[in-house]
XYZ file of N, CA and C in Angstrom:
657
model
N -0.757 4.761 -16.156
C -1.563 3.928 -15.277
C -2.800 4.668 -14.782
N -2.634 5.946 -14.444
C -3.769 6.740 -13.979
C -4.833 6.821 -15.054
N -4.404 7.008 -16.309
C -5.363 7.093 -17.411
C -6.133 5.788 -17.554
N -5.457 4.665 -17.417
C -6.108 3.369 -17.545
C -7.161 3.188 -16.466
N -6.831 3.608 -15.231
C -7.789 3.495 -14.137
C -9.029 4.319 -14.428
N -8.828 5.554 -14.918
C -9.959 6.427 -15.227
C -10.822 5.846 -16.334
N -10.172 5.248 -17.336
C -10.923 4.646 -18.427
C -11.719 3.449 -17.942
N -11.129 2.669 -17.059
C -11.840 1.517 -16.513
C -13.061 1.973 -15.731
N -12.909 3.050 -14.988
C -14.028 3.578 -14.203
C -15.136 4.086 -15.103
N -14.772 4.645 -16.261
C -15.769 5.152 -17.198
C -16.608 4.021 -17.751
N -15.955 2.907 -18.048
C -16.686 1.778 -18.613
C -17.616 1.142 -17.599
N -17.117 0.850 -16.415
C -17.906 0.099 -15.453
C -18.991 0.973 -14.849
N -20.218 0.636 -15.179
C -21.390 1.323 -14.648
C -21.388 2.801 -14.968
N -20.861 3.153 -16.128
C -20.889 4.537 -16.576
C -20.287 5.460 -15.531
N -19.018 5.326 -15.339
C -18.219 6.156 -14.447
C -18.308 5.750 -12.980
N -18.934 4.636 -12.663
C -18.959 4.172 -11.278
C -17.948 3.045 -11.136
N -16.741 3.364 -10.695
C -15.644 2.403 -10.675
C -15.902 1.297 -9.670
N -15.864 0.053 -10.130
C -16.101 -1.046 -9.211
C -15.341 -2.299 -9.625
N -14.294 -2.131 -10.403
C -13.539 -3.291 -10.842
C -12.060 -2.954 -10.862
N -11.239 -3.937 -11.056
C -9.801 -3.716 -11.067
C -9.360 -3.118 -12.385
N -8.186 -2.544 -12.388
C -7.630 -1.945 -13.596
C -7.380 -3.019 -14.652
N -7.714 -2.773 -15.915
C -7.421 -3.750 -16.965
C -5.930 -4.085 -17.009
N -5.626 -5.376 -17.091
C -4.227 -5.800 -17.080
C -3.745 -6.204 -18.462
N -4.664 -6.373 -19.397
C -4.304 -6.868 -20.716
C -4.613 -5.833 -21.789
N -3.891 -5.921 -22.884
C -4.048 -4.953 -23.967
C -5.472 -4.954 -24.505
N -6.088 -6.123 -24.628
C -7.443 -6.188 -25.179
C -8.437 -5.462 -24.294
N -8.232 -5.532 -22.987
C -9.132 -4.828 -22.081
C -8.966 -3.315 -22.209
N -7.720 -2.871 -22.276
C -7.446 -1.439 -22.404
C -8.036 -0.901 -23.709
N -7.843 -1.653 -24.789
C -8.380 -1.248 -26.089
C -9.910 -1.200 -26.059
N -10.507 -2.176 -25.397
C -11.961 -2.227 -25.311
C -12.509 -1.046 -24.510
N -11.861 -0.751 -23.390
C -12.289 0.368 -22.546
C -12.130 1.690 -23.292
N -11.001 1.862 -23.980
C -10.774 3.078 -24.774
C -11.867 3.268 -25.823
N -12.178 2.191 -26.529
C -13.184 2.264 -27.592
C -14.555 2.565 -27.004
N -14.861 1.963 -25.854
C -16.169 2.231 -25.252
C -16.283 3.677 -24.778
N -15.222 4.203 -24.212
C -15.254 5.601 -23.769
C -15.538 6.526 -24.949
N -14.918 6.223 -26.087
C -15.144 7.019 -27.287
C -16.584 6.858 -27.783
N -17.103 5.632 -27.722
C -18.499 5.378 -28.102
C -19.449 6.206 -27.240
N -19.210 6.207 -25.943
C -20.076 6.946 -25.026
C -20.123 8.429 -25.378
N -18.958 9.007 -25.614
C -18.875 10.436 -25.940
C -19.602 10.736 -27.241
N -19.335 9.958 -28.279
C -19.953 10.223 -29.585
C -21.453 9.941 -29.573
N -21.883 8.951 -28.798
C -23.316 8.664 -28.674
C -24.045 9.864 -28.084
N -23.529 10.398 -26.998
C -24.180 11.516 -26.326
C -24.097 12.798 -27.149
N -23.069 12.900 -27.993
C -22.939 14.057 -28.876
C -23.807 13.935 -30.119
N -24.514 12.810 -30.242
C -25.430 12.563 -31.356
C -24.706 12.260 -32.671
N -23.487 11.756 -32.556
C -22.723 11.350 -33.740
C -22.838 9.831 -33.866
N -23.932 9.384 -34.459
C -24.228 7.954 -34.502
C -23.223 7.166 -35.322
N -22.709 7.762 -36.365
C -21.755 7.062 -37.225
C -20.499 6.675 -36.448
N -19.899 7.654 -35.768
C -18.685 7.378 -35.003
C -18.966 6.504 -33.789
N -20.105 6.725 -33.152
C -20.413 5.938 -31.952
C -20.594 4.464 -32.296
N -21.186 4.172 -33.448
C -21.363 2.779 -33.865
C -20.025 2.112 -34.177
N -19.136 2.859 -34.812
C -17.801 2.328 -35.109
C -17.059 2.016 -33.813
N -17.125 2.946 -32.871
C -16.444 2.763 -31.584
C -17.013 1.576 -30.811
N -18.319 1.417 -30.840
C -18.946 0.318 -30.119
C -18.520 -1.031 -30.710
N -18.470 -1.107 -32.027
C -18.038 -2.351 -32.675
C -16.600 -2.692 -32.285
N -15.755 -1.669 -32.178
C -14.367 -1.884 -31.763
C -14.309 -2.379 -30.319
N -15.101 -1.758 -29.460
C -15.119 -2.154 -28.044
C -15.555 -3.614 -27.904
N -16.572 -3.989 -28.655
C -17.075 -5.360 -28.600
C -16.062 -6.334 -29.179
N -15.416 -5.941 -30.269
C -14.427 -6.811 -30.897
C -13.295 -7.148 -29.934
N -12.768 -6.141 -29.254
C -11.679 -6.377 -28.305
C -12.161 -7.184 -27.106
N -13.379 -6.930 -26.646
C -13.910 -7.661 -25.489
C -14.110 -9.141 -25.804
N -14.301 -9.452 -27.085
C -14.511 -10.838 -27.497
C -13.209 -11.605 -27.716
N -12.093 -11.014 -27.349
C -10.810 -11.692 -27.493
C -10.459 -12.547 -26.271
N -11.352 -12.581 -25.300
C -11.101 -13.353 -24.083
C -12.277 -14.267 -23.788
N -11.985 -15.374 -23.125
C -13.063 -16.275 -22.696
C -13.801 -15.721 -21.488
N -13.191 -14.752 -20.798
C -13.854 -14.074 -19.691
C -14.773 -13.010 -20.286
N -16.062 -13.221 -20.188
C -17.033 -12.358 -20.858
C -17.545 -11.211 -19.981
N -16.886 -10.984 -18.844
C -17.338 -9.922 -17.942
C -17.245 -8.553 -18.601
N -16.147 -8.293 -19.297
C -15.988 -7.002 -19.969
C -17.044 -6.822 -21.049
N -17.304 -7.863 -21.812
C -18.326 -7.786 -22.866
C -19.704 -7.554 -22.253
N -20.019 -8.256 -21.176
C -21.308 -8.076 -20.510
C -21.448 -6.653 -19.974
N -20.345 -6.125 -19.454
C -20.363 -4.766 -18.925
C -20.580 -3.743 -20.029
N -19.979 -3.980 -21.185
C -20.190 -3.093 -22.332
C -21.662 -3.101 -22.738
N -22.247 -4.274 -22.829
C -23.652 -4.363 -23.220
C -24.558 -3.679 -22.188
N -24.246 -3.852 -20.906
C -25.058 -3.233 -19.865
C -24.865 -1.720 -19.849
N -23.637 -1.270 -20.078
C -23.368 0.164 -20.133
C -24.058 0.807 -21.335
N -24.098 0.074 -22.445
C -24.829 0.542 -23.622
C -26.313 0.706 -23.294
N -26.860 -0.249 -22.586
C -28.259 -0.180 -22.160
C -28.485 1.040 -21.269
N -27.554 1.271 -20.339
C -27.672 2.409 -19.429
C -27.624 3.738 -20.176
N -26.802 3.816 -21.217
C -26.758 5.032 -22.035
C -28.110 5.308 -22.668
N -28.746 4.274 -23.170
C -30.072 4.437 -23.768
C -31.077 4.916 -22.729
N -31.009 4.341 -21.552
C -31.896 4.770 -20.465
C -31.661 6.242 -20.147
N -30.398 6.662 -20.169
C -30.060 8.043 -19.798
C -30.672 9.073 -20.738
N -30.947 8.672 -21.981
C -31.558 9.599 -22.941
C -33.035 9.243 -23.175
N -33.611 8.575 -22.182
C -35.053 8.291 -22.152
C -35.512 7.318 -23.232
N -34.616 6.450 -23.670
C -34.971 5.420 -24.636
C -35.280 4.118 -23.905
N -36.284 3.406 -24.372
C -36.620 2.109 -23.788
C -35.561 1.085 -24.192
N -35.073 0.328 -23.215
C -34.090 -0.710 -23.507
C -34.201 -1.788 -22.438
N -34.487 -3.006 -22.850
C -34.634 -4.114 -21.912
C -33.325 -4.851 -21.667
N -32.220 -4.343 -22.221
C -30.870 -4.889 -21.987
C -30.746 -6.340 -22.445
N -31.352 -6.671 -23.573
C -31.356 -8.056 -24.030
C -29.957 -8.588 -24.338
N -29.066 -7.748 -24.851
C -27.709 -8.212 -25.151
C -26.989 -8.630 -23.872
N -27.172 -7.828 -22.829
C -26.580 -8.203 -21.543
C -27.206 -9.489 -21.015
N -28.525 -9.591 -21.078
C -29.218 -10.764 -20.550
C -28.771 -12.057 -21.223
N -28.419 -11.968 -22.499
C -27.973 -13.168 -23.214
C -26.653 -13.702 -22.659
N -25.880 -12.824 -22.004
C -24.591 -13.234 -21.440
C -24.655 -13.504 -19.942
N -25.682 -13.032 -19.287
C -25.724 -13.099 -17.818
C -25.508 -14.510 -17.263
N -26.083 -15.561 -17.846
C -25.842 -16.906 -17.301
C -24.377 -17.342 -17.395
N -23.625 -16.713 -18.298
C -22.223 -17.082 -18.498
C -21.281 -16.231 -17.652
N -21.808 -15.203 -17.030
C -20.980 -14.284 -16.241
C -21.274 -14.406 -14.752
N -22.555 -14.358 -14.396
C -22.996 -14.510 -13.016
C -22.273 -13.553 -12.068
N -22.449 -12.275 -12.331
C -21.854 -11.217 -11.524
C -22.973 -10.491 -10.784
N -22.958 -10.550 -9.449
C -24.046 -9.967 -8.657
C -24.171 -8.465 -8.867
N -23.040 -7.772 -9.023
C -23.081 -6.318 -9.207
C -23.705 -5.949 -10.548
N -23.333 -6.676 -11.580
C -23.933 -6.422 -12.888
C -25.430 -6.735 -12.865
N -25.789 -7.836 -12.213
C -27.203 -8.220 -12.154
C -28.023 -7.165 -11.409
N -27.509 -6.678 -10.293
C -28.239 -5.657 -9.523
C -28.363 -4.364 -10.310
N -27.312 -4.033 -11.050
C -27.357 -2.812 -11.862
C -28.377 -2.945 -12.986
N -28.446 -4.145 -13.566
C -29.460 -4.407 -14.594
C -30.864 -4.209 -14.013
N -31.108 -4.767 -12.825
C -32.420 -4.626 -12.190
C -32.717 -3.163 -11.881
N -31.706 -2.427 -11.474
C -31.856 -0.996 -11.199
C -32.287 -0.256 -12.459
N -31.652 -0.552 -13.578
C -31.993 0.102 -14.843
C -33.407 -0.230 -15.299
N -33.888 -1.391 -14.875
C -35.233 -1.818 -15.260
C -36.285 -1.433 -14.225
N -35.869 -0.688 -13.197
C -36.784 -0.306 -12.112
C -37.413 -1.524 -11.457
N -36.591 -2.544 -11.270
C -37.110 -3.810 -10.739
C -36.219 -4.352 -9.618
N -35.567 -3.464 -8.905
C -34.623 -3.877 -7.855
C -35.310 -3.910 -6.489
N -34.640 -4.531 -5.508
C -35.141 -4.529 -4.134
C -34.036 -4.047 -3.191
N -34.308 -4.049 -1.899
C -33.361 -3.516 -0.926
C -32.027 -4.259 -0.956
N -32.055 -5.566 -1.185
C -30.824 -6.349 -1.221
C -29.934 -5.981 -2.407
N -30.552 -5.520 -3.480
C -29.773 -5.151 -4.662
C -29.010 -3.841 -4.456
N -29.519 -2.976 -3.609
C -28.940 -1.638 -3.454
C -27.485 -1.687 -3.015
N -27.141 -2.635 -2.151
C -25.760 -2.722 -1.663
C -24.777 -3.071 -2.775
N -25.264 -3.653 -3.866
C -24.401 -4.018 -4.991
C -24.269 -2.902 -6.035
N -25.042 -1.839 -5.868
C -24.996 -0.742 -6.832
C -23.773 0.136 -6.585
N -23.313 0.862 -7.599
C -22.282 1.880 -7.379
C -22.749 2.845 -6.289
N -21.838 3.315 -5.462
C -22.195 4.123 -4.294
C -22.998 5.365 -4.658
N -22.741 5.925 -5.841
C -23.434 7.162 -6.223
C -24.932 6.983 -6.440
N -25.381 5.729 -6.583
C -26.801 5.471 -6.803
C -27.539 4.989 -5.560
N -26.830 4.591 -4.529
C -27.464 3.877 -3.417
C -28.496 4.717 -2.665
N -28.153 5.955 -2.345
C -29.090 6.793 -1.588
C -30.329 7.072 -2.427
N -30.115 7.414 -3.697
C -31.243 7.650 -4.602
C -32.124 6.408 -4.696
N -31.490 5.247 -4.888
C -32.243 4.002 -5.050
C -33.064 3.687 -3.801
N -32.499 3.992 -2.628
C -33.216 3.755 -1.377
C -34.445 4.643 -1.272
N -34.270 5.936 -1.550
C -35.397 6.871 -1.493
C -36.475 6.497 -2.508
N -36.053 6.120 -3.691
C -37.032 5.780 -4.728
C -37.811 4.528 -4.346
N -37.119 3.548 -3.774
C -37.787 2.331 -3.338
C -38.812 2.632 -2.254
N -38.508 3.626 -1.423
C -39.425 4.055 -0.362
C -40.519 4.983 -0.885
N -40.454 5.311 -2.168
C -41.369 6.252 -2.818
C -41.275 7.656 -2.208
N -40.088 7.961 -1.703
C -39.807 9.303 -1.193
C -39.211 10.095 -2.362
N -40.082 10.520 -3.261
C -39.617 11.117 -4.506
C -39.007 12.504 -4.323
N -39.413 13.207 -3.289
C -38.824 14.529 -3.015
C -37.350 14.373 -2.662
N -37.051 13.424 -1.767
C -35.656 13.181 -1.376
C -34.857 12.597 -2.538
N -35.485 11.729 -3.320
C -34.803 11.132 -4.472
C -34.432 12.209 -5.488
N -35.332 13.170 -5.689
C -35.040 14.248 -6.637
C -33.893 15.126 -6.145
N -33.793 15.310 -4.843
C -32.678 16.084 -4.297
C -31.346 15.419 -4.617
N -31.338 14.089 -4.620
C -30.127 13.361 -4.984
C -29.774 13.595 -6.450
N -30.783 13.670 -7.287
C -30.547 13.948 -8.709
C -29.950 15.340 -8.891
N -30.536 16.306 -8.220
C -30.065 17.680 -8.326
C -28.650 17.831 -7.780
N -28.312 17.045 -6.774
C -26.999 17.156 -6.134
C -25.898 16.432 -6.906
N -26.276 15.573 -7.821
C -25.287 14.784 -8.557
C -24.484 15.652 -9.524
N -23.165 15.512 -9.480
C -22.291 16.265 -10.385
C -22.018 15.518 -11.681
N -22.294 14.223 -11.684
C -22.017 13.407 -12.861
C -23.233 13.420 -13.776
N -23.081 13.951 -14.974
C -24.219 14.151 -15.865
C -24.881 12.837 -16.273
N -24.094 11.796 -16.518
C -24.695 10.533 -16.951
C -25.493 9.903 -15.813
N -24.930 9.923 -14.614
C -25.665 9.414 -13.456
C -26.929 10.231 -13.215
N -26.820 11.542 -13.375
C -27.969 12.424 -13.192
C -29.087 12.061 -14.177
N -28.718 11.809 -15.427
C -29.719 11.469 -16.436
C -30.336 10.101 -16.176
N -29.515 9.143 -15.766
C -30.038 7.805 -15.480
C -31.042 7.857 -14.340
N -30.678 8.531 -13.259
C -31.594 8.639 -12.121
C -32.866 9.384 -12.507
N -32.705 10.452 -13.272
C -33.871 11.202 -13.721
C -34.798 10.356 -14.570
N -34.226 9.572 -15.440
C -35.021 8.723 -16.316
C -35.803 7.679 -15.521
N -35.184 7.163 -14.455
C -35.816 6.093 -13.678
C -36.986 6.581 -12.832
N -37.105 7.904 -12.654
C -38.284 8.421 -11.955
C -38.900 9.593 -12.720
N -38.864 9.479 -14.043
C -39.316 10.585 -14.889
C -40.779 10.962 -14.655
N -41.610 10.001 -14.313
C -43.034 10.294 -14.111
C -43.275 11.137 -12.865
N -42.322 11.125 -11.939
C -42.467 11.889 -10.693
C -41.484 13.054 -10.626
N -40.853 13.360 -11.742
C -39.790 14.366 -11.771
C -40.368 15.772 -11.898
N -39.881 16.683 -11.049
C -40.281 18.080 -11.122
C -39.532 18.752 -12.271
N -40.117 19.794 -12.844
C -39.494 20.469 -13.980
C -38.127 21.060 -13.618
N -37.903 21.383 -12.338
C -36.613 21.939 -11.931
C -35.492 20.931 -12.156
N -35.772 19.661 -11.908
C -34.778 18.614 -12.137
C -34.547 18.399 -13.622
N -35.612 18.469 -14.404
C -35.483 18.321 -15.864
C -34.620 19.448 -16.427
N -34.869 20.665 -15.980
C -34.086 21.806 -16.447
C -32.629 21.682 -16.018
N -32.389 21.132 -14.842
C -31.022 20.924 -14.366
C -30.276 19.944 -15.266
N -30.968 18.889 -15.677
C -30.364 17.900 -16.569
C -30.044 18.516 -17.924
N -30.967 19.281 -18.472
C -30.755 19.925 -19.769
C -29.580 20.889 -19.708
N -29.502 21.654 -18.628
C -28.411 22.615 -18.455
C -27.059 21.907 -18.413
N -26.986 20.834 -17.641
C -25.730 20.102 -17.492
C -25.337 19.423 -18.805
N -26.305 18.823 -19.489
C -26.020 18.161 -20.764
C -25.571 19.179 -21.813
N -26.160 20.368 -21.775
C -25.772 21.432 -22.704
C -24.339 21.871 -22.454
N -23.951 21.920 -21.190
C -22.587 22.322 -20.821
C -21.555 21.405 -21.467
N -21.864 20.097 -21.530
C -20.934 19.131 -22.103
C -21.113 18.963 -23.608
N -22.112 19.613 -24.177
C -22.342 19.480 -25.611
C -22.933 18.141 -26.001
N -23.692 17.531 -25.085
C -24.295 16.232 -25.355
C -25.641 16.432 -26.060
N -25.562 16.627 -27.355
C -26.726 17.014 -28.145
C -27.872 16.010 -28.065
N -27.544 14.697 -28.135
C -28.603 13.695 -28.067
C -29.348 13.805 -26.737
N -28.616 14.010 -25.665
C -29.223 14.153 -24.341
C -30.078 15.411 -24.271
N -29.545 16.504 -24.803
C -30.269 17.776 -24.779
C -31.601 17.649 -25.506
N -31.570 17.071 -26.692
C -32.796 16.932 -27.488
C -33.819 16.042 -26.788
N -33.384 14.896 -26.305
C -34.333 13.963 -25.684
C -34.948 14.545 -24.414
N -34.130 15.235 -23.616
C -34.658 15.802 -22.372
C -35.471 17.066 -22.625
N -35.155 17.819 -23.675
C -35.991 18.968 -24.025
C -37.351 18.514 -24.530
N -37.367 17.425 -25.289
C -38.645 16.886 -25.751
C -39.494 16.431 -24.568
N -38.836 15.852 -23.582
C -39.550 15.443 -22.380
C -40.033 16.663 -21.600
N -39.188 17.674 -21.506
C -39.549 18.906 -20.803
C -40.775 19.559 -21.433
N -40.858 19.497 -22.739
C -42.001 20.073 -23.463
C -43.312 19.415 -23.027
N -43.248 18.125 -22.679
C -44.458 17.429 -22.222
C -44.765 17.707 -20.755
N -43.757 18.178 -20.018
C -43.933 18.398 -18.575
C -44.418 19.806 -18.239
N -43.915 20.796 -18.967
C -44.236 22.176 -18.629
C -45.659 22.539 -19.024
N -46.300 23.343 -18.197
C -47.651 23.830 -18.501
C -47.616 25.280 -18.970
N -46.432 25.844 -19.036
C -46.241 27.222 -19.482
C -46.210 27.237 -21.013
N -47.261 27.774 -21.634
C -47.372 27.749 -23.094
C -46.255 28.524 -23.771
N -45.842 29.646 -23.178
C -44.748 30.421 -23.741
C -43.451 29.620 -23.713
N -43.204 28.966 -22.590
C -42.017 28.121 -22.457
C -42.063 26.959 -23.433
N -43.240 26.381 -23.603
C -43.405 25.269 -24.530
C -43.077 25.691 -25.961
N -43.510 26.876 -26.358
C -43.228 27.380 -27.700
C -41.736 27.635 -27.907
N -41.085 28.149 -26.880
C -39.644 28.392 -26.950
C -38.889 27.073 -27.134
N -39.298 26.069 -26.381
C -38.671 24.745 -26.484
C -38.838 24.186 -27.894
N -40.031 24.316 -28.445
C -40.298 23.803 -29.787
C -39.416 24.477 -30.829
N -39.221 25.785 -30.697
C -38.363 26.513 -31.636
C -36.903 26.085 -31.501
N -36.467 25.902 -30.280
C -35.089 25.454 -30.051
C -34.868 24.057 -30.626
N -35.855 23.194 -30.451
C -35.735 21.832 -30.973
C -35.659 21.821 -32.495
N -36.406 22.707 -33.144
C -36.341 22.795 -34.604
C -34.934 23.119 -35.060
N -34.283 24.043 -34.352
C -32.924 24.445 -34.705
C -31.931 23.315 -34.446
N -32.058 22.662 -33.299
C -31.131 21.603 -32.939
C -31.246 20.395 -33.880
N -32.454 20.137 -34.366
C -32.669 18.985 -35.229
C -32.394 19.271 -36.700
N -32.286 20.535 -37.044
C -32.064 20.930 -38.446
C -30.580 21.179 -38.664
N -29.894 20.269 -39.322
C -28.454 20.398 -39.531
C -28.100 21.532 -40.488
N -29.095 22.059 -41.205
C -28.824 23.121 -42.192
C -28.895 24.500 -41.552
N -29.381 24.593 -40.316
C -29.548 25.904 -39.678
C -28.408 26.178 -38.708
């Protein structure tokens, strides 16, 4: 039972638990498959991550309640945001009229940088303080929330949502944390971003050399 709860928390809002424990086999299977997709996606194993995602979607489509499927699509969108990829969450939006979940809707707006003060109360608790500071354009305080976050996926999502105002110290913190977990896709995307942020030519050259190695499967 404890494992099921943890898996449910991983699926909903990328580790921000806000729903009840899955009660049916299809939900458990869907959550398991999505957790595996998330891990393989961040590890840059696209082949396995695609297989896992298809499994998660297949199980989620076994019920007329489309909340789990909508959550999978929104979580997929959030993963893309976390690695600095543009994603308008169109798959989630196609289901939103059939689900009508205020928490999912507010999270979608948060990912699109289009939320307001009323939406913040519907966000997972780990994002609320950051979202408030960012809405106030208090980027120094918002960055402190990023640095203080222990959850790597949340850290990357928050960093991505204010990347234009992000100090290099926060970028380096994200790269360090992603490296610790072996999240190669995250490391590469954030190192590429770091290369555009740093003004230190020596540091820039080091980053470029590291990226060549990380991207070359033969080395």
